[in-house]
Amino acid sequence: MSARQRLGFLPENPYFPNFLSGREVLRYYGKLSGLEGKSLEARMEELLELVDLQEARHRPLKTYSKGMLQRIGLAQALLHDPDLLLLDEPTAGVDPLGSRQIRDIILGLKQRGKTIVFSSHLLEQVQEVSDRVAILHLGQKLKEGSLAELLEVPDEFELRLPRSGRSEEELRKVLGAAGWSGDEISIRSPRVKLEEYFISSLPERGKAEGRKSG
Amino acid sequence: MKSLKETWWRIEAIAGNTLVEALRQRVLNVIFLFGLVLVLGSLFLTSLTFQEEFKFLKDLGYAAISITGTLVALMGAAQLIPAEIERRTLHTLLSKPVRRYEFILGKYLGLLGLITLMLLIMSLLFAGVLWAKEQLGLLGLPPAESGEEARQMIAAVTAQSRDLNLLQALVLIWAKLAVVTAVAVFFSTMATSTIFIVCTTLLVYFVGHLQSVAREVWLQEIGGSSWLKQGFLALVAFLIPDFQAYNLIDEIIAGNAPPWAGSAELLVYSVVYVAVLLLVSSLVFEDREL
């Protein structure tokens, strides 16, 4: 019992009473977490703002999108201000805008010093937010460590330079003069991530709406 | 002390949520509406002489209240508890510092609150129906000033319509429904099928109405029949609440009101049965794989 008081949990595909509105769910779960009265109401407002659901607070949960449900789930897990958060697939089945929002919330919590443990199939997202990762396969932990430990290729450099009007040939010449042979060098223009491209290609209005319904 | 208070808060929160869910459910609202129509309808279904009319009216009104209440208790428990498990809302609920018995007690109290609310509304409506009937009855009578005979007739009518024993009957209906709800809650801790819960609860309900017969047979045959048969009858009499005992309600409505003592005894009986059923339900639910 006392362990559950310091723990916030968001199950995979969280199910909340869908006849309640966002506010009502938070009030209900807040009472179950031992909060009440003014402090509960204040906490609810704070969390609705944190997960950006102020505008949908009075709508019943059955009208929420997947991303909104995950966000109200996050708010619910945070009600009693736990030190440790367990999130099971927090962005599974959520559209790119929605999952970016969830990622931003997780990063914000991390900055406030919360310990967050989450599972995910979306490895790219894991890479973006995690300090340490563990790889599980068939119930066995195969690897564990910080991202730098696990992913760094220690005997290589990656270099990023502004083009400044120069050609690839010129760069190769400079590097060749410093002793690298031609087939050791690979040069290409960097690419933006598809997620960033997707979000940047939405019109401004679309972004705002995506935030509301995402 | 503090933890007891917190336990009560959580039970209260779950009960409150159960009540809200029930009130937003179409099935239960339709049943309730149906009950209101029946109670109101009893006003128009009676056109016999005064004495018979009031008796018939009361029978009809209380039957409507009782049947509606039973249906709400049954459907409420059979729908709302399995729904929490099936829709997996229970998982998120139990990730909070909630104990399982708090869930069971909260659900039960929520349902009891629902039944209490519906009984109150239907009773108020029925009180209105009785009043309307009284006014209609008095219309046909000569005024009280016209003599002793008229006064007696008026007194006869108001004695029928303003029978305080009806409140006693209402309390007993409430107690009976509290037991039915506890039976339904008990079965819903073992199964997730609404139909199964409704059927088994109804079965207990009917056997409960017959079991006083079984008990009589048992008492008569003691020494005469095999111990197996006796044991079985004793088990039935012990496990299943004696719903026949609540036929006291009909007696009260008919005006053959026994003293409050009988009702008090029945109330105690109900409380004990509810307590035992909830205790067993909690124990069963504690070990259940969710």
Short mmCIF file of C-alpha atoms in Angstrom, two decimals:
data_model
loop_
_atom_site.label_atom_id
_atom_site.label_comp_id
_atom_site.label_asym_id
_atom_site.label_seq_id
_atom_site.Cartn_x
_atom_site.Cartn_y
_atom_site.Cartn_z
CA MET A 1 0.00 0.00 0.00
CA SER A 2 2.64 2.53 0.95
CA ALA A 3 4.61 1.53 -2.15
CA ARG A 4 1.60 2.30 -4.31
CA GLN A 5 1.47 5.75 -2.76
CA ARG A 6 4.89 6.64 -4.19
CA LEU A 7 4.23 5.00 -7.51
CA GLY A 8 2.34 6.25 -10.54
CA PHE A 9 1.27 3.68 -13.09
CA LEU A 10 -0.10 4.00 -16.60
CA PRO A 11 -1.13 0.59 -17.98
CA GLU A 12 -0.99 -0.16 -21.69
CA ASN A 13 -4.23 1.00 -23.28
CA PRO A 14 -5.49 2.48 -20.03
CA TYR A 15 -9.18 2.09 -19.40
CA PHE A 16 -11.02 4.67 -17.40
CA PRO A 17 -14.73 4.96 -16.72
CA ASN A 18 -15.65 6.41 -20.13
CA PHE A 19 -18.87 7.98 -18.92
CA LEU A 20 -16.85 10.45 -16.85
CA SER A 21 -15.31 13.64 -18.17
CA GLY A 22 -11.59 14.32 -17.95
CA ARG A 23 -12.05 16.37 -14.80
CA GLU A 24 -14.29 13.78 -13.18
CA VAL A 25 -11.79 11.01 -13.81
CA LEU A 26 -9.06 13.04 -12.17
CA ARG A 27 -11.28 13.86 -9.22
CA TYR A 28 -12.25 10.20 -8.77
CA TYR A 29 -8.70 8.88 -8.98
CA GLY A 30 -7.47 11.75 -6.85
CA LYS A 31 -9.83 10.76 -4.06
CA LEU A 32 -8.63 7.17 -4.37
CA SER A 33 -5.07 8.45 -4.02
CA GLY A 34 -6.01 10.16 -0.76
CA LEU A 35 -6.33 13.72 -2.04
CA GLU A 36 -9.33 15.89 -1.32
CA GLY A 37 -10.88 19.31 -1.34
CA LYS A 38 -9.04 22.41 -2.52
CA SER A 39 -5.65 20.76 -2.87
CA LEU A 40 -7.18 18.13 -5.16
CA GLU A 41 -8.93 20.74 -7.29
CA ALA A 42 -5.70 22.73 -7.60
CA ARG A 43 -3.75 19.60 -8.51
CA MET A 44 -6.34 18.70 -11.15
CA GLU A 45 -6.03 22.09 -12.82
CA GLU A 46 -2.26 21.87 -12.73
CA LEU A 47 -2.28 18.44 -14.37
CA LEU A 48 -4.90 19.31 -16.97
CA GLU A 49 -2.61 22.14 -17.99
CA LEU A 50 0.46 19.94 -17.96
CA VAL A 51 -1.11 17.40 -20.32
CA ASP A 52 -2.84 20.16 -22.31
CA LEU A 53 -6.40 18.97 -21.87
CA GLN A 54 -7.96 22.10 -20.38
CA GLU A 55 -10.26 22.53 -23.33
CA ALA A 56 -11.49 18.93 -23.26
CA ARG A 57 -11.89 18.75 -19.50
CA HIS A 58 -15.69 18.65 -19.55
CA ARG A 59 -16.05 16.18 -22.41
CA PRO A 60 -16.76 12.53 -21.59
CA LEU A 61 -13.82 10.22 -22.10
CA LYS A 62 -15.62 8.25 -24.78
CA THR A 63 -15.11 11.20 -27.12
CA TYR A 64 -11.34 11.32 -26.46
CA SER A 65 -8.78 10.22 -29.04
CA LYS A 66 -6.11 7.65 -28.25
CA GLY A 67 -3.54 10.33 -27.56
CA MET A 68 -5.89 12.26 -25.28
CA LEU A 69 -6.63 9.10 -23.31
CA GLN A 70 -2.93 8.48 -22.85
CA ARG A 71 -2.49 12.04 -21.67
CA ILE A 72 -5.34 11.86 -19.16
CA GLY A 73 -3.78 8.55 -18.10
CA LEU A 74 -0.49 10.31 -17.50
CA ALA A 75 -2.24 13.02 -15.50
CA GLN A 76 -4.00 10.35 -13.45
CA ALA A 77 -0.70 8.61 -12.73
CA LEU A 78 0.80 11.92 -11.56
CA LEU A 79 -2.04 12.96 -9.22
CA HIS A 80 -0.36 12.10 -5.95
CA ASP A 81 3.01 13.40 -7.18
CA PRO A 82 4.79 10.02 -7.16
CA ASP A 83 8.56 9.71 -7.31
CA LEU A 84 8.49 6.78 -9.67
CA LEU A 85 6.38 6.54 -12.81
CA LEU A 86 5.77 3.26 -14.63
CA LEU A 87 4.46 3.70 -18.15
CA ASP A 88 3.53 0.74 -20.32
CA GLU A 89 3.69 1.65 -24.01
CA PRO A 90 2.77 5.30 -23.47
CA THR A 91 2.71 6.14 -27.17
CA ALA A 92 1.46 2.91 -28.73
CA GLY A 93 -1.18 3.62 -31.34
CA VAL A 94 -0.91 7.39 -30.92
CA ASP A 95 -0.48 9.65 -33.97
CA PRO A 96 2.83 11.55 -34.44
CA LEU A 97 1.65 14.85 -32.99
CA GLY A 98 0.12 13.16 -29.99
CA SER A 99 3.14 11.03 -29.31
CA ARG A 100 5.41 14.05 -29.59
CA GLN A 101 3.28 15.74 -26.96
CA ILE A 102 3.57 12.73 -24.67
CA ARG A 103 7.31 12.69 -25.24
CA ASP A 104 7.55 16.36 -24.30
CA ILE A 105 5.59 15.70 -21.09
CA ILE A 106 7.90 12.82 -20.20
CA LEU A 107 10.95 15.00 -20.82
CA GLY A 108 9.45 17.73 -18.64
CA LEU A 109 8.90 15.26 -15.81
CA LYS A 110 12.43 14.00 -16.17
CA GLN A 111 13.70 17.54 -15.73
CA ARG A 112 11.74 17.80 -12.51
CA GLY A 113 13.64 14.85 -11.16
CA LYS A 114 11.08 12.07 -11.54
CA THR A 115 12.25 8.57 -12.25
CA ILE A 116 10.37 7.23 -15.25
CA VAL A 117 10.44 3.63 -16.37
CA PHE A 118 8.65 2.89 -19.60
CA SER A 119 8.39 0.15 -22.17
CA SER A 120 8.08 0.80 -25.87
CA HIS A 121 8.31 -0.85 -29.27
CA LEU A 122 9.08 2.50 -30.84
CA LEU A 123 12.84 2.41 -30.51
CA GLU A 124 13.42 5.78 -32.07
CA GLN A 125 11.39 7.42 -29.34
CA VAL A 126 13.18 5.46 -26.68
CA GLN A 127 16.43 6.81 -28.03
CA GLU A 128 15.14 10.36 -27.84
CA VAL A 129 14.16 10.41 -24.21
CA SER A 130 16.00 7.69 -22.31
CA ASP A 131 19.13 7.83 -20.19
CA ARG A 132 19.35 4.09 -19.70
CA VAL A 133 17.75 1.28 -21.65
CA ALA A 134 17.33 -2.42 -21.17
CA ILE A 135 16.53 -4.79 -24.00
CA LEU A 136 14.10 -7.55 -23.17
CA HIS A 137 13.48 -10.54 -25.38
CA LEU A 138 11.21 -13.48 -24.51
CA GLY A 139 11.20 -12.36 -20.90
CA GLN A 140 14.99 -12.26 -20.65
CA LYS A 141 17.01 -9.11 -20.21
CA LEU A 142 19.65 -9.21 -22.93
CA LYS A 143 21.37 -5.83 -22.53
CA GLU A 144 21.30 -2.91 -20.16
CA GLY A 145 23.15 0.36 -20.00
CA SER A 146 23.22 4.03 -20.88
CA LEU A 147 22.61 4.96 -24.50
CA ALA A 148 26.20 6.17 -24.89
CA GLU A 149 27.59 2.89 -23.58
CA LEU A 150 25.40 0.76 -25.78
CA LEU A 151 25.25 2.69 -29.01
CA GLU A 152 28.48 4.61 -29.39
CA VAL A 153 30.84 3.34 -32.07
CA PRO A 154 34.06 4.16 -30.22
CA ASP A 155 36.60 4.03 -33.05
CA GLU A 156 34.82 6.40 -35.44
CA PHE A 157 34.00 10.11 -35.77
CA GLU A 158 30.86 11.70 -37.04
CA LEU A 159 31.33 15.22 -38.28
CA ARG A 160 28.79 17.90 -39.14
CA LEU A 161 29.94 21.04 -40.97
CA PRO A 162 28.26 23.91 -42.76
CA ARG A 163 28.74 23.62 -46.51
CA SER A 164 29.89 27.27 -46.92
CA GLY A 165 29.88 26.95 -50.72
CA ARG A 166 32.47 24.21 -50.86
CA SER A 167 32.20 20.88 -52.69
CA GLU A 168 32.55 17.32 -51.39
CA GLU A 169 35.81 17.02 -53.34
CA GLU A 170 37.41 19.85 -51.43
CA LEU A 171 36.51 18.23 -48.09
CA ARG A 172 37.89 14.87 -49.20
CA LYS A 173 41.12 16.61 -50.22
CA VAL A 174 41.51 18.21 -46.78
CA LEU A 175 40.87 14.92 -44.99
CA GLY A 176 43.10 13.01 -47.38
CA ALA A 177 45.90 15.45 -46.63
CA ALA A 178 45.44 14.69 -42.92
CA GLY A 179 45.98 10.98 -43.60
CA TRP A 180 42.53 9.40 -44.03
CA SER A 181 42.20 7.26 -47.10
CA GLY A 182 39.29 7.81 -49.50
CA ASP A 183 37.32 4.64 -48.67
CA GLU A 184 37.40 5.41 -44.93
CA ILE A 185 35.48 8.64 -45.47
CA SER A 186 31.73 8.79 -46.06
CA ILE A 187 30.19 12.14 -46.74
CA ARG A 188 26.52 13.03 -47.30
CA SER A 189 24.02 15.74 -46.54
CA PRO A 190 22.34 15.20 -43.18
CA ARG A 191 18.62 14.48 -43.17
CA VAL A 192 15.91 15.73 -40.85
CA LYS A 193 13.86 13.09 -39.08
CA LEU A 194 10.61 12.09 -40.72
CA GLU A 195 8.73 13.10 -37.58
CA GLU A 196 10.17 16.62 -37.71
CA TYR A 197 9.43 16.82 -41.42
CA PHE A 198 5.85 15.70 -40.83
CA ILE A 199 5.28 18.33 -38.19
CA SER A 200 6.98 21.11 -40.13
CA SER A 201 4.87 20.37 -43.21
CA LEU A 202 1.58 20.89 -41.35
CA PRO A 203 0.05 24.35 -41.74
CA GLU A 204 0.12 26.43 -38.55
CA ARG A 205 -3.62 25.89 -37.99
CA GLY A 206 -3.26 22.15 -38.35
CA LYS A 207 -0.61 22.08 -35.66
CA ALA A 208 -2.83 23.95 -33.26
CA GLU A 209 -5.76 21.63 -33.94
CA GLY A 210 -3.59 18.59 -33.75
CA ARG A 211 -2.60 19.70 -30.31
CA LYS A 212 -6.19 19.89 -29.23
CA SER A 213 -7.35 16.56 -30.58
CA GLY A 214 -4.07 14.72 -31.04
CA MET B 1 -7.57 5.74 12.94
CA LYS B 2 -6.24 7.73 10.02
CA SER B 3 -6.04 4.70 7.77
CA LEU B 4 -9.61 3.76 8.68
CA LYS B 5 -10.70 7.22 7.62
CA GLU B 6 -8.80 6.93 4.35
CA THR B 7 -10.34 3.53 3.72
CA TRP B 8 -13.76 5.09 4.17
CA TRP B 9 -12.86 7.92 1.73
CA ARG B 10 -11.91 5.43 -0.93
CA ILE B 11 -15.05 3.35 -0.39
CA GLU B 12 -17.07 6.55 -0.57
CA ALA B 13 -15.36 7.60 -3.80
CA ILE B 14 -16.03 4.21 -5.40
CA ALA B 15 -19.64 4.23 -4.17
CA GLY B 16 -20.13 7.72 -5.56
CA ASN B 17 -18.68 6.75 -8.90
CA THR B 18 -20.90 3.65 -9.01
CA LEU B 19 -23.95 5.78 -8.41
CA VAL B 20 -22.96 8.23 -11.15
CA GLU B 21 -22.31 5.36 -13.56
CA ALA B 22 -25.68 3.76 -12.75
CA LEU B 23 -27.52 7.03 -13.25
CA ARG B 24 -25.85 7.48 -16.66
CA GLN B 25 -26.78 3.94 -17.76
CA ARG B 26 -29.64 3.59 -20.17
CA VAL B 27 -30.83 0.16 -19.03
CA LEU B 28 -31.29 1.17 -15.41
CA ASN B 29 -32.97 4.43 -16.33
CA VAL B 30 -35.41 2.62 -18.59
CA ILE B 31 -36.29 0.16 -15.81
CA PHE B 32 -36.75 3.06 -13.42
CA LEU B 33 -38.95 4.97 -15.85
CA PHE B 34 -40.99 1.83 -16.30
CA GLY B 35 -41.40 1.66 -12.50
CA LEU B 36 -42.58 5.26 -12.34
CA VAL B 37 -45.12 4.61 -15.07
CA LEU B 38 -46.39 1.53 -13.19
CA VAL B 39 -46.74 3.43 -9.92
CA LEU B 40 -48.53 6.30 -11.62
CA GLY B 41 -50.61 3.87 -13.66
CA SER B 42 -51.98 2.27 -10.52
CA LEU B 43 -54.04 5.42 -10.10
CA PHE B 44 -55.98 4.72 -13.26
CA LEU B 45 -56.22 0.98 -12.93
CA THR B 46 -58.48 1.02 -9.90
CA SER B 47 -62.19 1.60 -10.08
CA LEU B 48 -63.67 -0.65 -7.42
CA THR B 49 -65.38 0.34 -4.16
CA PHE B 50 -63.34 2.37 -1.69
CA GLN B 51 -62.19 -0.40 0.59
CA GLU B 52 -61.20 -2.77 -2.22
CA GLU B 53 -59.87 0.11 -4.23
CA PHE B 54 -57.33 1.20 -1.64
CA LYS B 55 -56.20 -2.33 -0.97
CA PHE B 56 -55.77 -3.00 -4.68
CA LEU B 57 -54.04 0.34 -5.16
CA LYS B 58 -51.55 -0.35 -2.38
CA ASP B 59 -50.89 -3.87 -3.60
CA LEU B 60 -50.27 -2.61 -7.09
CA GLY B 61 -48.11 0.33 -6.03
CA TYR B 62 -45.94 -1.72 -3.74
CA ALA B 63 -45.63 -4.52 -6.27
CA ALA B 64 -44.42 -1.94 -8.80
CA ILE B 65 -41.91 -0.48 -6.34
CA SER B 66 -40.70 -3.90 -5.28
CA ILE B 67 -40.34 -5.35 -8.78
CA THR B 68 -38.62 -2.26 -10.14
CA GLY B 69 -36.28 -2.21 -7.18
CA THR B 70 -35.43 -5.89 -7.63
CA LEU B 71 -34.71 -5.41 -11.32
CA VAL B 72 -32.51 -2.40 -10.63
CA ALA B 73 -30.63 -4.26 -7.90
CA LEU B 74 -30.11 -7.28 -10.15
CA MET B 75 -29.17 -5.45 -13.32
CA GLY B 76 -27.11 -2.90 -11.46
CA ALA B 77 -24.89 -5.42 -9.74
CA ALA B 78 -24.75 -7.77 -12.71
CA GLN B 79 -23.70 -4.99 -15.08
CA LEU B 80 -21.54 -2.65 -13.11
CA ILE B 81 -19.14 -5.04 -11.39
CA PRO B 82 -18.29 -7.29 -14.38
CA ALA B 83 -17.97 -4.15 -16.52
CA GLU B 84 -15.10 -2.93 -14.34
CA ILE B 85 -13.28 -6.20 -14.90
CA GLU B 86 -14.13 -6.64 -18.58
CA ARG B 87 -13.35 -3.06 -19.53
CA ARG B 88 -10.22 -3.29 -17.41
CA THR B 89 -11.03 -0.12 -15.51
CA LEU B 90 -10.35 -2.20 -12.42
CA HIS B 91 -6.68 -2.43 -13.41
CA THR B 92 -6.20 1.31 -13.33
CA LEU B 93 -8.29 1.47 -10.16
CA LEU B 94 -6.12 -1.06 -8.35
CA SER B 95 -2.94 0.75 -9.40
CA LYS B 96 -4.11 3.33 -6.88
CA PRO B 97 -3.76 2.51 -3.19
CA VAL B 98 -7.13 0.71 -3.19
CA ARG B 99 -7.73 -2.64 -1.49
CA ARG B 100 -9.99 -5.14 -3.14
CA TYR B 101 -12.48 -5.30 -0.31
CA GLU B 102 -12.78 -1.52 -0.54
CA PHE B 103 -13.82 -1.99 -4.16
CA ILE B 104 -16.49 -4.55 -3.21
CA LEU B 105 -17.85 -2.44 -0.36
CA GLY B 106 -17.80 0.68 -2.51
CA LYS B 107 -19.70 -1.04 -5.30
CA TYR B 108 -22.26 -2.42 -2.85
CA LEU B 109 -22.84 0.90 -1.14
CA GLY B 110 -23.13 2.65 -4.50
CA LEU B 111 -25.80 0.19 -5.59
CA LEU B 112 -27.56 0.51 -2.25
CA GLY B 113 -27.52 4.27 -2.71
CA LEU B 114 -29.05 3.84 -6.15
CA ILE B 115 -31.80 1.62 -4.79
CA THR B 116 -32.48 3.96 -1.89
CA LEU B 117 -32.75 6.90 -4.26
CA MET B 118 -35.10 5.08 -6.61
CA LEU B 119 -37.27 3.78 -3.75
CA LEU B 120 -37.53 7.30 -2.35
CA ILE B 121 -38.60 8.77 -5.67
CA MET B 122 -41.11 6.00 -6.35
CA SER B 123 -42.51 6.26 -2.81
CA LEU B 124 -42.98 9.98 -3.12
CA LEU B 125 -44.80 9.42 -6.38
CA PHE B 126 -46.94 6.75 -4.75
CA ALA B 127 -47.71 9.07 -1.84
CA GLY B 128 -48.96 11.49 -4.46
CA VAL B 129 -51.08 8.76 -6.03
CA LEU B 130 -52.59 7.90 -2.62
CA TRP B 131 -53.34 11.55 -1.97
CA ALA B 132 -54.99 11.92 -5.38
CA LYS B 133 -57.08 8.83 -4.71
CA GLU B 134 -58.10 10.18 -1.33
CA GLN B 135 -59.21 13.48 -2.83
CA LEU B 136 -61.15 11.67 -5.53
CA GLY B 137 -62.77 9.48 -2.89
CA LEU B 138 -63.73 12.42 -0.72
CA LEU B 139 -65.30 14.20 -3.67
CA GLY B 140 -68.04 11.61 -3.80
CA LEU B 141 -68.83 11.88 -0.08
CA PRO B 142 -71.19 14.27 1.67
CA PRO B 143 -69.38 17.02 3.64
CA ALA B 144 -68.34 16.34 7.23
CA GLU B 145 -70.83 18.89 8.57
CA SER B 146 -73.77 16.82 7.33
CA GLY B 147 -73.64 14.35 10.19
CA GLU B 148 -71.95 11.56 12.07
CA GLU B 149 -72.28 9.08 9.22
CA ALA B 150 -70.43 11.31 6.77
CA ARG B 151 -67.65 11.90 9.30
CA GLN B 152 -67.25 8.17 9.70
CA MET B 153 -67.06 7.62 5.97
CA ILE B 154 -64.42 10.33 5.60
CA ALA B 155 -62.45 8.84 8.48
CA ALA B 156 -62.61 5.43 6.81
CA VAL B 157 -61.15 6.84 3.60
CA THR B 158 -58.34 8.79 5.25
CA ALA B 159 -57.47 5.86 7.48
CA GLN B 160 -56.87 3.88 4.32
CA SER B 161 -54.88 6.51 2.46
CA ARG B 162 -52.86 7.84 5.38
CA ASP B 163 -51.74 4.49 6.73
CA LEU B 164 -48.37 5.05 8.42
CA ASN B 165 -47.71 1.31 8.40
CA LEU B 166 -46.96 1.73 4.72
CA LEU B 167 -43.65 3.32 5.73
CA GLN B 168 -42.83 0.19 7.68
CA ALA B 169 -43.51 -1.89 4.57
CA LEU B 170 -41.25 0.41 2.59
CA VAL B 171 -38.38 -0.05 5.02
CA LEU B 172 -38.77 -3.82 4.73
CA ILE B 173 -38.79 -3.68 0.92
CA TRP B 174 -35.57 -1.71 1.17
CA ALA B 175 -34.07 -4.34 3.49
CA LYS B 176 -35.10 -7.14 1.14
CA LEU B 177 -33.51 -5.35 -1.81
CA ALA B 178 -30.36 -4.83 0.23
CA VAL B 179 -30.11 -8.61 0.64
CA VAL B 180 -30.87 -9.26 -3.06
CA THR B 181 -28.14 -6.78 -4.02
CA ALA B 182 -25.67 -8.49 -1.69
CA VAL B 183 -26.47 -11.86 -3.31
CA ALA B 184 -25.91 -10.36 -6.77
CA VAL B 185 -22.65 -8.74 -5.63
CA PHE B 186 -21.54 -12.09 -4.26
CA PHE B 187 -22.11 -13.83 -7.61
CA SER B 188 -20.46 -11.03 -9.54
CA THR B 189 -17.24 -11.58 -7.60
CA MET B 190 -17.09 -15.05 -9.12
CA ALA B 191 -18.17 -14.50 -12.72
CA THR B 192 -18.08 -11.84 -15.39
CA SER B 193 -21.17 -12.98 -17.28
CA THR B 194 -24.13 -10.72 -16.65
CA ILE B 195 -26.57 -13.47 -17.59
CA PHE B 196 -24.94 -15.90 -15.18
CA ILE B 197 -25.17 -13.40 -12.34
CA VAL B 198 -28.78 -12.53 -13.07
CA CYS B 199 -29.76 -16.22 -13.35
CA THR B 200 -28.01 -17.42 -10.22
CA THR B 201 -29.30 -14.48 -8.20
CA LEU B 202 -32.84 -15.12 -9.42
CA LEU B 203 -32.40 -18.79 -8.57
CA VAL B 204 -31.39 -17.91 -5.02
CA TYR B 205 -34.31 -15.50 -4.91
CA PHE B 206 -36.83 -18.19 -5.84
CA VAL B 207 -35.29 -20.90 -3.71
CA GLY B 208 -35.27 -18.34 -0.92
CA HIS B 209 -39.01 -18.02 -1.29
CA LEU B 210 -39.45 -21.78 -1.13
CA GLN B 211 -36.97 -22.59 1.56
CA SER B 212 -39.34 -22.08 4.48
CA VAL B 213 -41.28 -24.99 2.98
CA ALA B 214 -38.10 -27.02 2.90
CA ARG B 215 -37.41 -26.14 6.48
CA GLU B 216 -40.84 -27.26 7.59
CA VAL B 217 -40.38 -30.56 5.83
CA TRP B 218 -37.04 -30.90 7.51
CA LEU B 219 -38.46 -30.21 10.97
CA GLN B 220 -41.32 -32.62 10.43
CA GLU B 221 -39.19 -35.41 9.12
CA ILE B 222 -36.48 -35.09 11.69
CA GLY B 223 -35.61 -38.58 12.81
CA GLY B 224 -37.79 -39.99 10.02
CA SER B 225 -35.80 -39.37 6.83
CA SER B 226 -32.22 -40.10 5.94
CA TRP B 227 -29.50 -37.86 7.35
CA LEU B 228 -28.46 -37.04 3.79
CA LYS B 229 -31.81 -35.47 3.04
CA GLN B 230 -31.84 -33.69 6.35
CA GLY B 231 -28.34 -32.39 5.81
CA PHE B 232 -29.23 -31.07 2.38
CA LEU B 233 -32.30 -29.27 3.67
CA ALA B 234 -30.35 -27.83 6.57
CA LEU B 235 -27.70 -26.57 4.16
CA VAL B 236 -30.26 -24.89 1.93
CA ALA B 237 -31.91 -23.30 4.94
CA PHE B 238 -28.56 -22.05 6.17
CA LEU B 239 -27.02 -20.82 2.91
CA ILE B 240 -29.95 -19.17 1.25
CA PRO B 241 -31.72 -16.22 2.79
CA ASP B 242 -35.34 -16.81 3.70
CA PHE B 243 -37.10 -14.41 1.36
CA GLN B 244 -40.46 -15.82 2.41
CA ALA B 245 -39.99 -13.98 5.70
CA TYR B 246 -40.42 -10.72 3.82
CA ASN B 247 -44.02 -11.66 3.04
CA LEU B 248 -44.58 -9.70 6.22
CA ILE B 249 -44.63 -6.77 3.79
CA ASP B 250 -47.86 -8.03 2.21
CA GLU B 251 -49.42 -8.43 5.65
CA ILE B 252 -48.54 -4.89 6.55
CA ILE B 253 -49.94 -3.53 3.33
CA ALA B 254 -53.12 -5.55 3.79
CA GLY B 255 -53.53 -3.81 7.13
CA ASN B 256 -53.01 -6.91 9.27
CA ALA B 257 -49.99 -5.07 10.64
CA PRO B 258 -48.09 -7.05 13.22
CA PRO B 259 -46.18 -5.06 15.84
CA TRP B 260 -42.85 -3.44 14.89
CA ALA B 261 -41.07 -6.28 16.66
CA GLY B 262 -41.52 -8.55 13.64
CA SER B 263 -40.07 -5.90 11.38
CA ALA B 264 -37.17 -5.19 13.69
CA GLU B 265 -36.30 -8.87 13.75
CA LEU B 266 -36.42 -8.97 9.97
CA LEU B 267 -34.17 -5.91 9.75
CA VAL B 268 -31.58 -7.54 11.96
CA TYR B 269 -31.83 -10.71 9.87
CA SER B 270 -31.21 -8.64 6.72
CA VAL B 271 -28.21 -6.83 8.17
CA VAL B 272 -26.61 -10.12 9.24
CA TYR B 273 -27.13 -11.69 5.84
CA VAL B 274 -25.74 -8.66 4.02
CA ALA B 275 -22.69 -8.58 6.31
CA VAL B 276 -21.97 -12.28 5.80
CA LEU B 277 -22.45 -12.07 2.03
CA LEU B 278 -20.15 -9.06 1.72
CA LEU B 279 -17.52 -10.71 3.86
CA VAL B 280 -17.56 -13.86 1.73
CA SER B 281 -17.60 -11.75 -1.46
CA SER B 282 -14.50 -9.88 -0.32
CA LEU B 283 -12.70 -13.12 0.50
CA VAL B 284 -13.57 -14.64 -2.88
CA PHE B 285 -12.56 -11.48 -4.71
CA GLU B 286 -9.28 -11.21 -2.85
CA ASP B 287 -8.03 -14.43 -4.44
CA ARG B 288 -9.49 -13.91 -7.84
CA GLU B 289 -7.18 -13.74 -10.84
CA LEU B 290 -8.04 -10.57 -12.74
#
